[in-house]
Amino acid sequence: MKVSITLAFIAATSLVGLQAQSQAQAPKAKVGAKAPKFSTQRLLPQKSATPAPAVHPPANHEATLTPGYIMGPGSELLSTDGDTNTVLFYDTEKNGGNLDPRGPFEVLFDASTSWNVGDSVKITGIALSLRAGTSGTLTFEVRQGAGGTGNASVGGLASIGKATAVFPTDGGPDAYYVNFDTPISFVADAHSTSIVIRVSSTGGLEFKAWPPEAYLPTVNTKTGDFASYTVRLSLAGTVTPAP
């Protein structure tokens, strides 16, 4: 019995000593200090971040004529995205000339030094001096231009293809350029070693004309004859030689 009492007394004494030592080592709380607040954020289920809206490619649209064309391949204004083969078949366009003629006009381009029979050709863009009385859609129609009737040999030949572009509502006189959304593509034959580019508009259209023999001749594909003025423009595209 004495042994049990003695052991109990020793155990109690040791416990009291340990409690006193622990209290001495613990930092003393400041008088008036508030108890720390515990956040429950980690205990709540986390909300997943709202996913960003999917990015979709832009819808198909009509190309728009843009003012401020600068001549030369260095400007890279008449070039297709990612197509390093785009070349300037003809490049004389800059703002200038007289705004006399109105309505559609047809320009003859001799392509005999640009492509050969059997080559695959794409007309990708054009630049020309314009003023439109009203906004509208311009249509660029490419026709065969060699071996037809009339003194320009352009009468009675077929249409190769068309491209369109929107003329802006505030378009004053300037050198405008456009890269077509869809190129005008064809395989050159004996009648398309020269081509005629017919430009028409759903709105009022004026273009800048020059004296005969100055630049590209204008023609009448109905009669096949030359007109009395020339037009300065720039024409771009690609050529894949025949296999």
Coordinates of C-alpha atoms in Angstrom, one line a residue:
M1 CA 0.0 0.0 0.0
K2 CA 2.8 2.5 0.8
V3 CA 4.5 1.7 -2.5
S4 CA 1.3 2.5 -4.5
I5 CA 0.8 5.8 -2.7
T6 CA 4.4 6.7 -3.2
L7 CA 4.2 6.0 -7.0
A8 CA 1.0 7.9 -7.4
F9 CA 2.6 10.9 -5.6
I10 CA 5.7 10.8 -7.8
A11 CA 3.5 10.6 -11.0
A12 CA 1.4 13.6 -10.0
T13 CA 4.4 15.6 -9.1
S14 CA 6.0 14.9 -12.5
L15 CA 2.8 15.9 -14.4
V16 CA 2.6 19.2 -12.6
G17 CA 6.2 19.9 -13.4
L18 CA 5.8 19.2 -17.1
Q19 CA 2.7 21.5 -17.3
A20 CA 4.6 24.3 -15.6
Q21 CA 7.5 23.9 -18.0
S22 CA 5.2 24.0 -21.0
Q23 CA 3.5 27.1 -19.8
A24 CA 6.9 28.8 -19.3
Q25 CA 8.1 28.0 -22.9
A26 CA 4.8 29.1 -24.7
P27 CA 4.7 32.7 -25.8
K28 CA 2.5 34.9 -23.7
A29 CA -0.6 36.3 -25.4
K30 CA -0.9 40.1 -25.4
V31 CA -3.5 41.6 -23.2
G32 CA -6.6 42.4 -25.2
A33 CA -5.4 40.5 -28.3
K34 CA -8.2 39.0 -30.4
A35 CA -8.4 35.3 -31.0
P36 CA -7.2 34.3 -34.5
K37 CA -9.9 33.8 -37.1
F38 CA -9.8 30.5 -39.0
S39 CA -10.7 30.6 -42.7
T40 CA -13.1 27.9 -44.0
Q41 CA -12.1 28.6 -47.6
R42 CA -10.1 25.4 -47.9
L43 CA -13.0 23.4 -46.4
L44 CA -15.4 24.5 -49.1
P45 CA -15.6 22.9 -52.5
Q46 CA -13.6 24.9 -55.0
K47 CA -15.4 26.3 -58.0
S48 CA -13.8 25.6 -61.3
A49 CA -12.8 28.7 -63.4
T50 CA -15.2 29.8 -66.0
P51 CA -13.9 28.6 -69.4
A52 CA -13.0 31.2 -71.9
P53 CA -15.3 31.4 -74.9
A54 CA -14.2 29.5 -77.9
V55 CA -12.5 31.5 -80.6
H56 CA -14.1 30.8 -84.0
P57 CA -12.6 31.9 -87.3
P58 CA -14.3 34.9 -88.9
A59 CA -17.2 34.3 -91.2
N60 CA -16.6 34.5 -94.9
H61 CA -16.9 38.1 -96.1
E62 CA -16.4 40.2 -99.2
A63 CA -13.1 41.8 -99.6
T64 CA -13.0 45.6 -99.2
L65 CA -11.1 48.1 -101.4
T66 CA -8.6 50.0 -99.2
P67 CA -7.2 53.4 -100.1
G68 CA -3.5 54.2 -100.0
Y69 CA -1.9 51.7 -102.4
I70 CA 1.9 52.1 -102.7
M71 CA 3.7 50.8 -105.8
G72 CA 6.4 48.2 -105.6
P73 CA 6.7 44.7 -104.2
G74 CA 8.3 46.1 -101.0
S75 CA 4.9 47.4 -99.8
E76 CA 3.5 43.9 -99.9
L77 CA 0.0 45.3 -100.1
L78 CA -1.0 43.1 -103.0
S79 CA 0.0 39.7 -101.6
T80 CA -2.0 36.8 -100.3
D81 CA -1.5 35.5 -96.7
G82 CA 1.4 33.1 -96.5
D83 CA 1.8 32.9 -100.3
T84 CA 5.4 33.8 -101.1
N85 CA 4.8 33.1 -104.8
T86 CA 2.6 36.1 -105.3
V87 CA 4.1 38.4 -108.0
L88 CA 3.2 41.8 -109.5
F89 CA 2.3 41.1 -113.2
Y90 CA 1.9 44.8 -113.8
D91 CA 2.4 47.7 -111.3
T92 CA 1.8 51.3 -112.4
E93 CA -1.0 52.4 -110.0
K94 CA -0.7 55.5 -108.0
N95 CA -3.2 58.3 -107.4
G96 CA -3.5 60.7 -110.3
G97 CA -5.1 61.2 -113.7
N98 CA -8.5 62.6 -114.7
L99 CA -11.8 61.4 -113.4
D100 CA -13.6 61.7 -116.8
P101 CA -15.1 58.3 -117.7
R102 CA -18.0 56.8 -115.8
G103 CA -19.4 53.4 -115.5
P104 CA -17.9 50.0 -116.4
F105 CA -14.5 49.8 -118.2
E106 CA -12.5 47.0 -119.7
V107 CA -8.7 46.9 -119.6
L108 CA -6.5 44.7 -121.8
F109 CA -3.4 43.1 -120.3
D110 CA -0.8 41.4 -122.5
A111 CA 0.3 38.4 -120.3
S112 CA 2.6 36.8 -122.9
T113 CA 5.6 37.6 -120.7
S114 CA 3.8 36.6 -117.4
W115 CA 2.5 33.1 -118.2
N116 CA 2.4 30.5 -121.0
V117 CA -0.2 28.2 -122.5
G118 CA -0.8 25.4 -120.0
D119 CA 0.2 27.3 -116.9
S120 CA -2.1 27.5 -113.9
V121 CA -2.8 31.1 -113.1
K122 CA -4.4 32.9 -110.2
I123 CA -5.3 36.5 -110.2
T124 CA -5.2 37.4 -106.5
G125 CA -5.5 41.2 -106.3
I126 CA -5.7 44.5 -108.1
A127 CA -5.1 48.2 -107.4
L128 CA -6.6 51.1 -109.4
S129 CA -7.6 54.8 -109.0
L130 CA -11.3 55.2 -108.3
R131 CA -13.9 57.5 -107.0
A132 CA -17.4 56.2 -106.3
G133 CA -20.4 58.5 -106.0
T134 CA -22.1 55.9 -103.8
S135 CA -20.9 52.8 -102.0
G136 CA -21.3 49.6 -103.7
T137 CA -19.9 46.2 -104.8
L138 CA -17.3 46.2 -107.5
T139 CA -17.1 43.1 -109.8
F140 CA -13.8 42.3 -111.5
E141 CA -14.4 39.9 -114.4
V142 CA -11.5 38.3 -116.2
R143 CA -12.1 37.4 -119.9
Q144 CA -10.0 35.9 -122.6
G145 CA -8.2 38.6 -124.6
A146 CA -6.4 37.0 -127.5
G147 CA -7.5 35.8 -130.9
G148 CA -11.0 37.3 -130.9
T149 CA -12.7 39.8 -133.3
G150 CA -12.1 43.5 -133.7
N151 CA -8.9 45.5 -134.0
A152 CA -8.1 44.7 -130.3
S153 CA -8.9 40.9 -131.0
V154 CA -11.0 40.8 -127.8
G155 CA -14.5 40.4 -129.2
G156 CA -16.5 37.2 -128.9
L157 CA -14.3 35.6 -126.2
A158 CA -15.3 33.8 -123.1
S159 CA -15.3 34.9 -119.4
I160 CA -12.8 33.1 -117.2
G161 CA -13.9 34.1 -113.7
K162 CA -15.0 36.9 -111.4
A163 CA -14.2 38.3 -108.0
T164 CA -15.9 41.0 -106.0
A165 CA -15.0 43.7 -103.5
V166 CA -16.9 46.3 -101.5
F167 CA -16.2 50.0 -102.1
P168 CA -16.4 52.0 -98.8
T169 CA -19.1 54.5 -98.2
D170 CA -16.7 57.4 -97.7
G171 CA -14.4 56.5 -100.6
G172 CA -13.0 59.6 -102.1
P173 CA -10.5 59.7 -105.0
D174 CA -7.5 57.5 -104.2
A175 CA -5.4 54.5 -105.3
Y176 CA -7.4 51.6 -103.9
Y177 CA -6.2 48.0 -103.6
V178 CA -7.8 44.7 -102.7
N179 CA -6.7 41.1 -102.2
F180 CA -9.6 38.9 -103.4
D181 CA -11.1 36.5 -100.9
T182 CA -11.2 33.9 -103.6
P183 CA -8.6 34.3 -106.5
I184 CA -9.7 34.1 -110.1
S185 CA -8.1 30.8 -111.3
F186 CA -7.7 29.4 -114.7
V187 CA -5.4 27.3 -116.9
A188 CA -4.0 29.5 -119.7
D189 CA -5.0 28.6 -123.2
A190 CA -4.2 30.2 -126.6
H191 CA -7.0 32.8 -125.9
S192 CA -5.8 33.8 -122.4
T193 CA -2.2 34.7 -123.1
S194 CA -3.9 38.1 -122.9
I195 CA -6.8 38.9 -120.6
V196 CA -9.4 41.6 -120.3
I197 CA -10.4 42.8 -116.9
R198 CA -13.9 44.3 -116.8
V199 CA -14.6 46.5 -113.8
S200 CA -18.2 47.3 -112.9
S201 CA -20.0 48.5 -109.8
T202 CA -23.5 48.5 -108.2
G203 CA -22.9 52.1 -107.2
G204 CA -21.7 55.2 -109.1
L205 CA -18.2 54.7 -110.4
E206 CA -15.5 57.0 -111.8
F207 CA -12.0 55.9 -112.7
K208 CA -8.9 57.8 -113.6
A209 CA -8.1 57.7 -117.3
W210 CA -4.9 58.6 -119.3
P211 CA -4.1 59.4 -122.9
P212 CA -3.8 56.6 -125.5
E213 CA -0.6 54.5 -125.4
A214 CA 0.3 55.8 -121.9
Y215 CA -0.7 52.7 -119.9
L216 CA -3.0 49.7 -120.3
P217 CA -5.4 50.1 -123.2
T218 CA -9.1 49.9 -122.6
V219 CA -11.3 47.9 -125.0
N220 CA -14.9 47.0 -125.8
T221 CA -15.4 43.3 -125.7
K222 CA -18.7 43.6 -127.6
T223 CA -17.1 45.1 -130.7
G224 CA -13.6 43.9 -130.0
D225 CA -12.1 47.4 -130.6
F226 CA -9.9 49.7 -128.6
A227 CA -11.3 52.6 -126.7
S228 CA -9.8 56.1 -126.6
Y229 CA -8.0 56.1 -123.3
T230 CA -5.7 54.0 -121.1
V231 CA -5.8 53.0 -117.4
R232 CA -3.1 52.7 -114.9
L233 CA -3.4 49.8 -112.5
S234 CA -1.5 47.1 -110.6
L235 CA -2.3 43.4 -110.9
A236 CA -1.0 40.5 -108.7
G237 CA -1.2 36.8 -108.8
T238 CA 0.6 33.5 -109.0
V239 CA 1.7 31.2 -111.8
T240 CA 2.3 27.4 -111.6
P241 CA 4.1 26.3 -114.7
A242 CA 2.6 23.5 -116.7
P243 CA 4.0 20.0 -115.8

